[in-house]
Tab-separated table of C-alpha atoms in Angstrom:
chain	number	residue	atom	x	y	z
A	1190	MET	CA	58.074	13.092	-95.137
A	1191	MET	CA	57.568	13.916	-91.311
A	1192	THR	CA	59.286	16.978	-89.658
A	1193	THR	CA	60.157	17.318	-86.129
A	1194	ASP	CA	59.023	20.493	-84.222
A	1195	THR	CA	62.323	21.737	-82.563
A	1196	SER	CA	60.506	24.466	-80.661
A	1197	GLU	CA	59.505	22.174	-77.874
A	1198	LEU	CA	62.974	20.782	-77.170
A	1199	PRO	CA	64.677	21.814	-74.034
A	1200	PRO	CA	67.352	24.510	-74.526
A	1201	PRO	CA	70.962	23.144	-74.577
A	1202	PRO	CA	72.787	23.346	-71.343
A	1203	PRO	CA	75.093	26.296	-70.781
A	1204	PRO	CA	78.619	25.718	-71.366
A	1205	GLU	CA	80.641	24.709	-68.301
A	1206	GLU	CA	82.672	27.449	-66.891
A	1207	GLU	CA	86.357	26.669	-66.777
A	1208	PRO	CA	87.769	26.718	-63.191
A	1209	PRO	CA	90.043	29.606	-62.624
A	1210	PRO	CA	93.707	28.841	-63.084
A	1211	PRO	CA	95.711	28.208	-59.848
A	1212	PRO	CA	97.706	31.116	-58.558
A	1213	PRO	CA	101.297	30.868	-59.647
A	1214	GLU	CA	103.413	29.368	-57.114
A	1215	GLU	CA	105.908	31.727	-55.406
A	1216	PRO	CA	109.458	30.804	-56.285
A	1217	GLY	CA	111.401	29.356	-53.319
A	1218	PRO	CA	114.417	31.229	-52.192
A	1219	THR	CA	117.501	30.548	-54.247
A	1220	THR	CA	120.257	31.922	-52.225
A	1221	ARG	CA	121.602	30.408	-48.968
A	1222	PHE	CA	120.373	33.323	-46.731
A	1223	GLY	CA	116.924	33.083	-48.240
A	1224	ARG	CA	116.603	29.414	-47.471
A	1225	PHE	CA	117.974	29.995	-43.924
A	1226	GLN	CA	115.411	32.736	-43.516
A	1227	ALA	CA	112.438	30.454	-44.675
A	1228	ALA	CA	113.524	27.657	-42.357
A	1229	PHE	CA	113.794	29.982	-39.382
A	1230	ASN	CA	110.249	31.468	-40.176
A	1231	ARG	CA	108.863	27.933	-40.148
A	1232	ARG	CA	110.447	27.205	-36.916
A	1233	ARG	CA	109.603	30.428	-35.161
A	1234	LYS	CA	106.323	29.189	-34.069
A	1235	ARG	CA	107.555	26.119	-32.580
A	1236	ILE	CA	110.243	28.028	-30.828
A	1237	SER	CA	107.774	30.530	-29.449
A	1238	ILE	CA	105.630	27.706	-28.055
A	1239	THR	CA	108.440	25.946	-26.483
A	1240	LEU	CA	109.853	29.191	-24.916
A	1241	GLY	CA	106.529	29.950	-23.644
A	1242	VAL	CA	106.074	26.518	-21.934
A	1243	VAL	CA	109.589	26.719	-20.417
A	1244	ILE	CA	108.835	30.274	-19.023
A	1245	LEU	CA	105.521	29.074	-17.585
A	1246	VAL	CA	106.943	26.104	-15.967
A	1247	ALA	CA	109.919	27.958	-14.426
A	1248	GLY	CA	107.554	30.782	-13.247
A	1249	ALA	CA	105.313	28.222	-11.622
A	1250	TYR	CA	108.226	26.624	-9.893
A	1251	ALA	CA	109.546	29.953	-8.706
A	1252	LEU	CA	106.207	31.042	-7.445
A	1253	SER	CA	105.818	27.849	-5.498
A	1254	LEU	CA	109.090	28.212	-3.910
A	1255	PHE	CA	108.220	31.869	-2.887
A	1256	ALA	CA	104.852	30.678	-1.553
A	1257	VAL	CA	106.338	27.888	0.534
A	1258	HIS	CA	108.968	30.031	2.188
A	1259	TYR	CA	106.375	32.988	2.550
A	1260	LEU	CA	103.811	30.778	4.329
A	1261	GLN	CA	106.420	29.162	6.478
A	1262	ARG	CA	106.742	32.468	8.368
A	1263	SER	CA	104.566	31.150	11.103
A	1264	ALA	CA	104.606	30.778	14.698
A	1265	GLY	CA	108.030	29.358	15.752
A	1266	PRO	CA	108.825	26.783	18.579
A	1267	LEU	CA	107.551	27.558	21.902
A	1268	PRO	CA	110.081	29.322	24.324
A	1269	PRO	CA	112.263	27.072	26.474
A	1270	LEU	CA	111.446	26.615	30.021
A	1271	ASP	CA	112.530	29.264	32.527
A	1272	LEU	CA	113.156	27.735	35.870
A	1273	SER	CA	113.994	30.953	37.543
A	1274	GLU	CA	110.527	32.179	37.613
A	1275	GLY	CA	109.691	29.779	40.401
A	1276	LYS	CA	112.902	30.654	42.239
A	1277	GLY	CA	113.082	26.947	43.257
A	1278	ASN	CA	109.850	27.017	45.575
A	1279	TYR	CA	107.292	25.542	43.112
A	1280	THR	CA	106.748	22.372	41.305
A	1281	ILE	CA	107.016	22.793	37.664
A	1282	VAL	CA	105.680	20.134	35.372
A	1283	GLN	CA	107.058	20.362	31.864
A	1284	LEU	CA	105.230	18.950	28.731
A	1285	ARG	CA	107.418	18.710	25.663
A	1286	LEU	CA	105.388	18.152	22.532
A	1287	ASP	CA	106.169	15.003	20.600
A	1288	GLU	CA	103.517	13.811	18.092
A	1289	LEU	CA	99.871	14.377	17.314
A	1290	LYS	CA	97.814	11.222	16.353
A	1291	THR	CA	94.888	13.070	14.447
A	1292	THR	CA	92.669	10.039	13.801
A	1293	ALA	CA	92.971	8.968	17.494
A	1294	ASN	CA	92.654	12.528	18.870
A	1295	ARG	CA	95.853	11.962	21.005
A	1296	LEU	CA	98.763	14.386	21.782
A	1297	GLN	CA	101.859	12.605	22.739
A	1298	VAL	CA	104.012	14.582	25.182
A	1299	ASP	CA	107.183	13.941	27.293
A	1300	VAL	CA	106.598	14.898	30.815
A	1301	LEU	CA	109.376	16.069	33.122
A	1302	VAL	CA	108.934	17.295	36.598
A	1303	TYR	CA	110.946	19.922	38.410
A	1304	PRO	CA	110.090	19.818	42.142
A	1305	PRO	CA	111.094	22.310	44.766
A	1306	ASP	CA	114.876	22.508	45.764
A	1307	SER	CA	114.002	21.065	49.123
A	1308	VAL	CA	113.107	17.691	47.411
A	1309	TYR	CA	116.601	17.448	45.778
A	1310	ASP	CA	119.708	15.701	47.296
A	1311	ASN	CA	122.141	18.293	46.285
A	1312	ARG	CA	125.034	15.790	46.975
A	1313	PHE	CA	124.186	13.620	43.980
A	1314	ASP	CA	121.554	15.664	42.131
A	1315	VAL	CA	118.883	13.144	42.667
A	1316	LEU	CA	115.460	13.198	44.198
A	1317	ALA	CA	115.403	12.842	48.026
A	1318	LYS	CA	111.775	11.923	47.974
A	1319	ASP	CA	109.364	10.034	45.708
A	1320	VAL	CA	107.486	12.211	43.361
A	1321	ALA	CA	104.351	11.325	41.446
A	1322	VAL	CA	102.653	13.690	38.902
A	1323	ARG	CA	98.954	13.571	38.058
A	1324	LEU	CA	97.703	15.395	35.016
A	1325	TYR	CA	94.069	16.755	34.664
A	1326	PRO	CA	92.472	15.425	32.531
A	1327	THR	CA	94.098	12.224	33.393
A	1328	SER	CA	96.767	11.023	30.884
A	1329	ASP	CA	96.629	7.568	29.429
A	1330	LEU	CA	99.312	6.435	32.043
A	1331	GLY	CA	97.531	7.814	35.024
A	1332	ASP	CA	100.055	8.880	37.784
A	1333	LEU	CA	103.773	9.428	36.478
A	1334	ILE	CA	106.246	8.129	38.993
A	1335	PHE	CA	109.617	9.621	39.605
A	1336	PRO	CA	111.407	7.528	42.180
A	1337	ILE	CA	113.713	8.425	45.051
A	1338	GLY	CA	117.359	8.221	44.540
A	1339	LYS	CA	117.230	9.004	40.580
A	1340	ALA	CA	117.396	12.069	38.623
A	1341	PRO	CA	114.003	12.965	37.022
A	1342	ALA	CA	113.661	11.579	33.374
A	1343	GLN	CA	111.082	12.187	30.877
A	1344	LEU	CA	108.121	9.919	30.856
A	1345	GLN	CA	106.061	9.612	27.739
A	1346	THR	CA	102.198	9.772	27.757
A	1347	LYS	CA	99.177	10.813	25.703
A	1348	ILE	CA	96.465	13.592	26.410
A	1349	GLU	CA	93.320	14.253	24.509
A	1350	ALA	CA	93.193	16.781	21.820
A	1351	HIS	CA	89.843	17.224	20.247
A	1352	GLY	CA	89.355	17.919	16.565
A	1353	ASP	CA	87.944	16.552	13.256
A	1354	PRO	CA	90.698	15.075	11.057
A	1355	GLY	CA	88.123	14.840	7.994
A	1356	ASN	CA	88.529	18.682	7.572
A	1357	TRP	CA	92.281	18.087	6.385
A	1358	PRO	CA	94.097	20.168	5.721
A	1359	PHE	CA	92.318	22.982	7.494
A	1360	ASP	CA	91.777	20.702	10.696
A	1361	GLN	CA	92.748	22.010	14.060
A	1362	TYR	CA	92.914	20.420	17.577
A	1363	LYS	CA	92.465	21.812	21.116
A	1364	THR	CA	93.040	20.101	24.470
A	1365	GLU	CA	90.999	20.626	27.402
A	1366	LYS	CA	92.253	22.827	30.255
A	1367	ILE	CA	95.416	21.063	31.564
A	1368	SER	CA	96.646	21.300	35.210
A	1369	ALA	CA	98.775	19.146	37.420
A	1370	ASP	CA	99.321	18.123	41.016
A	1371	ALA	CA	102.536	16.672	42.426
A	1372	PHE	CA	102.439	14.044	45.203
A	1373	ILE	CA	105.710	14.236	47.256
A	1374	GLY	CA	106.855	11.644	49.732
A	1375	ALA	CA	105.563	8.170	50.779
A	1376	GLY	CA	103.347	6.656	53.285
A	1377	ASP	CA	101.834	8.987	55.882
A	1378	GLY	CA	104.230	11.746	55.060
A	1379	ARG	CA	102.952	11.983	51.654
A	1380	ARG	CA	101.819	15.528	50.651
A	1381	LYS	CA	100.055	16.954	47.700
A	1382	TYR	CA	101.203	20.250	45.908
A	1383	PRO	CA	99.751	22.208	42.974
A	1384	GLY	CA	102.040	22.118	39.958
A	1385	ARG	CA	102.548	24.916	37.330
A	1386	VAL	CA	102.288	23.237	33.814
A	1387	GLU	CA	104.677	24.578	31.129
A	1388	VAL	CA	104.608	23.608	27.386
A	1389	THR	CA	107.861	23.609	25.357
A	1390	GLY	CA	109.082	22.313	22.017
A	1391	ALA	CA	107.515	22.277	18.536
A	1392	MET	CA	106.057	19.822	15.951
A	1393	GLU	CA	106.858	19.632	12.312
A	1394	GLY	CA	103.995	20.870	10.213
A	1395	TRP	CA	101.950	22.433	13.025
A	1396	ASP	CA	101.589	25.821	14.623
A	1397	VAL	CA	101.256	25.514	18.342
A	1398	ALA	CA	99.635	28.192	20.512
A	1399	VAL	CA	99.289	28.064	24.451
A	1400	SER	CA	96.929	30.014	26.582
A	1401	ARG	CA	96.331	30.131	30.291
A	1402	VAL	CA	92.664	30.142	31.458
A	1403	THR	CA	91.110	30.214	34.902
A	1404	ASP	CA	88.737	27.675	36.429
A	1405	ALA	CA	85.830	29.746	34.882
A	1406	GLY	CA	87.464	29.570	31.494
A	1407	GLU	CA	88.506	33.108	31.291
A	1408	PRO	CA	91.834	34.166	30.048
A	1409	ALA	CA	94.523	34.364	32.796
A	1410	PRO	CA	97.865	36.119	32.849
A	1411	ALA	CA	100.942	33.994	31.951
A	1412	SER	CA	102.327	34.614	35.532
A	1413	ASP	CA	99.258	32.920	37.074
A	1414	ASP	CA	100.621	29.693	38.768
A	1415	ASP	CA	97.055	28.384	39.660
A	1416	ALA	CA	95.744	28.784	36.178
A	1417	GLY	CA	95.609	25.767	33.699
A	1418	LEU	CA	96.482	25.979	30.109
A	1419	ILE	CA	94.943	24.996	26.847
A	1420	ILE	CA	96.916	23.739	23.752
A	1421	THR	CA	95.728	24.650	20.278
A	1422	LEU	CA	97.316	23.034	17.242
A	1423	LYS	CA	96.854	24.227	13.669
A	1424	ARG	CA	98.409	22.841	10.538
A	1425	ALA	CA	101.292	25.108	9.295
A	1426	LYS	CA	100.557	27.017	5.915
A	1427	GLY	CA	103.798	26.036	4.325
A	1428	PRO	CA	102.954	22.340	3.435
A	1429	LEU	CA	99.601	23.524	1.780
A	1430	VAL	CA	101.487	24.511	-1.320
A	1431	PHE	CA	102.624	20.925	-1.738
A	1432	ASP	CA	99.301	19.547	-0.905
A	1433	ILE	CA	97.780	21.693	-3.730
A	1434	ALA	CA	100.574	20.457	-6.111
A	1435	ILE	CA	99.709	16.768	-5.426
A	1436	ILE	CA	95.867	17.393	-5.728
A	1437	ILE	CA	96.587	19.179	-9.236
A	1438	VAL	CA	98.528	16.113	-10.329
A	1439	LEU	CA	95.775	13.859	-9.299
A	1440	ILE	CA	93.086	15.832	-11.184
A	1441	ALA	CA	95.412	16.014	-14.235
A	1442	LEU	CA	95.929	12.242	-14.548
A	1443	PRO	CA	92.292	11.343	-15.634
A	1444	THR	CA	91.902	14.611	-17.580
A	1445	LEU	CA	94.936	13.877	-19.757
A	1446	ALA	CA	93.868	10.236	-20.077
A	1447	LEU	CA	90.396	11.083	-21.392
A	1448	LEU	CA	91.864	13.712	-23.792
A	1449	VAL	CA	93.862	10.914	-25.363
A	1450	ALA	CA	91.195	8.160	-25.213
A	1451	ILE	CA	88.059	10.101	-26.678
A	1452	PRO	CA	89.641	10.985	-30.088
A	1453	MET	CA	91.115	7.411	-30.228
A	1454	VAL	CA	87.806	5.824	-29.774
A	1455	LEU	CA	86.167	8.202	-32.248
A	1456	GLY	CA	88.601	7.303	-34.950
A	1457	ARG	CA	90.278	10.811	-35.083
A	1458	ARG	CA	93.644	9.564	-33.777
A	1459	LYS	CA	95.478	6.475	-34.627
A	1460	PHE	CA	95.380	3.492	-32.214
A	1461	VAL	CA	98.632	3.241	-30.327
A	1462	PRO	CA	99.198	0.057	-28.427
A	1463	PRO	CA	101.791	1.223	-25.854
A	1464	PHE	CA	99.130	3.482	-24.255
A	1465	GLY	CA	97.975	0.526	-22.396
A	1466	THR	CA	101.033	0.746	-20.157
A	1467	TRP	CA	100.596	4.389	-19.625
A	1468	TYR	CA	97.119	3.995	-18.342
A	1469	ALA	CA	97.998	1.145	-16.064
A	1470	ALA	CA	100.917	3.180	-14.650
A	1471	MET	CA	98.550	6.247	-13.987
A	1472	LEU	CA	96.048	4.000	-12.329
A	1473	PHE	CA	98.610	2.404	-9.980
A	1474	ALA	CA	100.049	5.863	-9.204
A	1475	VAL	CA	96.742	7.016	-7.474
A	1476	VAL	CA	97.193	5.306	-4.205
A	1477	PRO	CA	100.885	6.256	-3.588
A	1478	LEU	CA	100.114	9.924	-4.477
A	1479	ARG	CA	97.077	9.961	-2.182
A	1480	ASN	CA	99.138	8.478	0.780
A	1481	PHE	CA	101.897	10.924	0.102
A	1482	LEU	CA	99.906	13.861	1.269
A	1483	PRO	CA	101.382	15.596	4.236
A	1484	GLY	CA	99.388	14.679	7.392
A	1485	SER	CA	97.869	11.560	5.853
A	1486	PRO	CA	94.108	12.387	5.747
A	1487	PRO	CA	91.966	9.634	7.074
A	1488	PRO	CA	90.273	7.411	4.660
A	1489	GLY	CA	86.814	8.801	3.637
A	1490	SER	CA	87.744	12.468	4.040
A	1491	TRP	CA	86.578	15.148	1.570
A	1492	ILE	CA	89.790	14.625	-0.632
A	1493	ASP	CA	88.569	10.874	-1.260
A	1494	GLN	CA	84.997	12.107	-2.170
A	1495	ALA	CA	85.971	15.026	-4.284
A	1496	VAL	CA	89.366	14.221	-5.723
A	1497	VAL	CA	90.205	10.480	-5.673
A	1498	GLN	CA	86.771	9.331	-6.699
A	1499	TRP	CA	87.006	11.510	-9.754
A	1500	VAL	CA	90.459	10.022	-10.505
A	1501	LEU	CA	89.363	6.473	-10.350
A	1502	ILE	CA	86.180	7.159	-12.507
A	1503	GLY	CA	88.027	9.086	-15.050
A	1504	LEU	CA	90.883	6.538	-15.342
A	1505	GLY	CA	88.477	3.825	-15.510
A	1506	THR	CA	86.505	5.402	-18.178
A	1507	ALA	CA	89.561	6.227	-20.263
A	1508	MET	CA	90.836	2.582	-20.024
A	1509	THR	CA	87.413	1.332	-21.183
A	1510	LEU	CA	87.609	3.590	-24.179
A	1511	TYR	CA	91.006	2.432	-24.922
A	1512	ILE	CA	89.914	-1.393	-24.805
A	1513	ILE	CA	87.032	-0.494	-27.286
A	1514	SER	CA	89.546	1.101	-29.592
A	1515	TRP	CA	91.642	-1.885	-29.311
A	1516	ILE	CA	88.690	-4.269	-30.175
A	1517	ARG	CA	87.844	-2.227	-33.249
A	1518	GLN	CA	91.396	-2.226	-34.333
A	1519	GLY	CA	91.295	-6.053	-34.088
A	1520	ASP	CA	88.163	-6.178	-36.175
């Protein structure tokens, strides 16, 4: 009879440890006040988050209003023309600011002449002689004619204003030294008289400054009738807040689209078909938002290179990820 040596057998496995018993569940509230307090505690976090978002949005809105009104405290309109300075003995050429074409570097002005009192027919308050005004540098219309027998009326013309529109919204424009001559009379009796140029009016969205300079380019006193003047135009600071808000919205569009599309394509979020309409709406909103910017920056400016290009690439990528998620959902 054979016997088995049990000394070489492996030891029996240790007994499995039983998992600890689960902690006893806390009994729920039994009273009406206790149930109300438990529900309030569960909703306290949501209420705090909602209240924080409301306060943040309201604070940002109030801050933007304050910034707009504070920054709008810029240079006001130019003072009106004072005809008493010349005492009726000088020819005054008034330039009333109308519009600035930034991409064409053209400043549109309305020109009105106030010749000496001797040129007026006081019986009918009309010109007794023909008057022609020539601006230097020459305007787009050349000599501006004010005919005899009529009261002088404003004539619209354009002068050059040099600047770089690609620097929007920090671009500024400056004219060359502007002067004028008045040609009074007709035929052999026509005479040339120097005119004193005055600038009046204002333009929405622009701060205008006028300075008088001599022929050598040095500053001249405002009372110098022989000095020319230079018009400088800078964008007002008030609309900058609106520009920044639109740029933030443009940057947020692709950012939010990618935050939704990436988890969806990775399978971490459920595929939602209506998001296709949302992506299409955001893509078609880019061009209207870009063209809605005050001042209409020219195509190819820095905002197109730095902001619009990112918006198009980001939205295009998000839509591609959404289509991939749609294909996977179909499979």
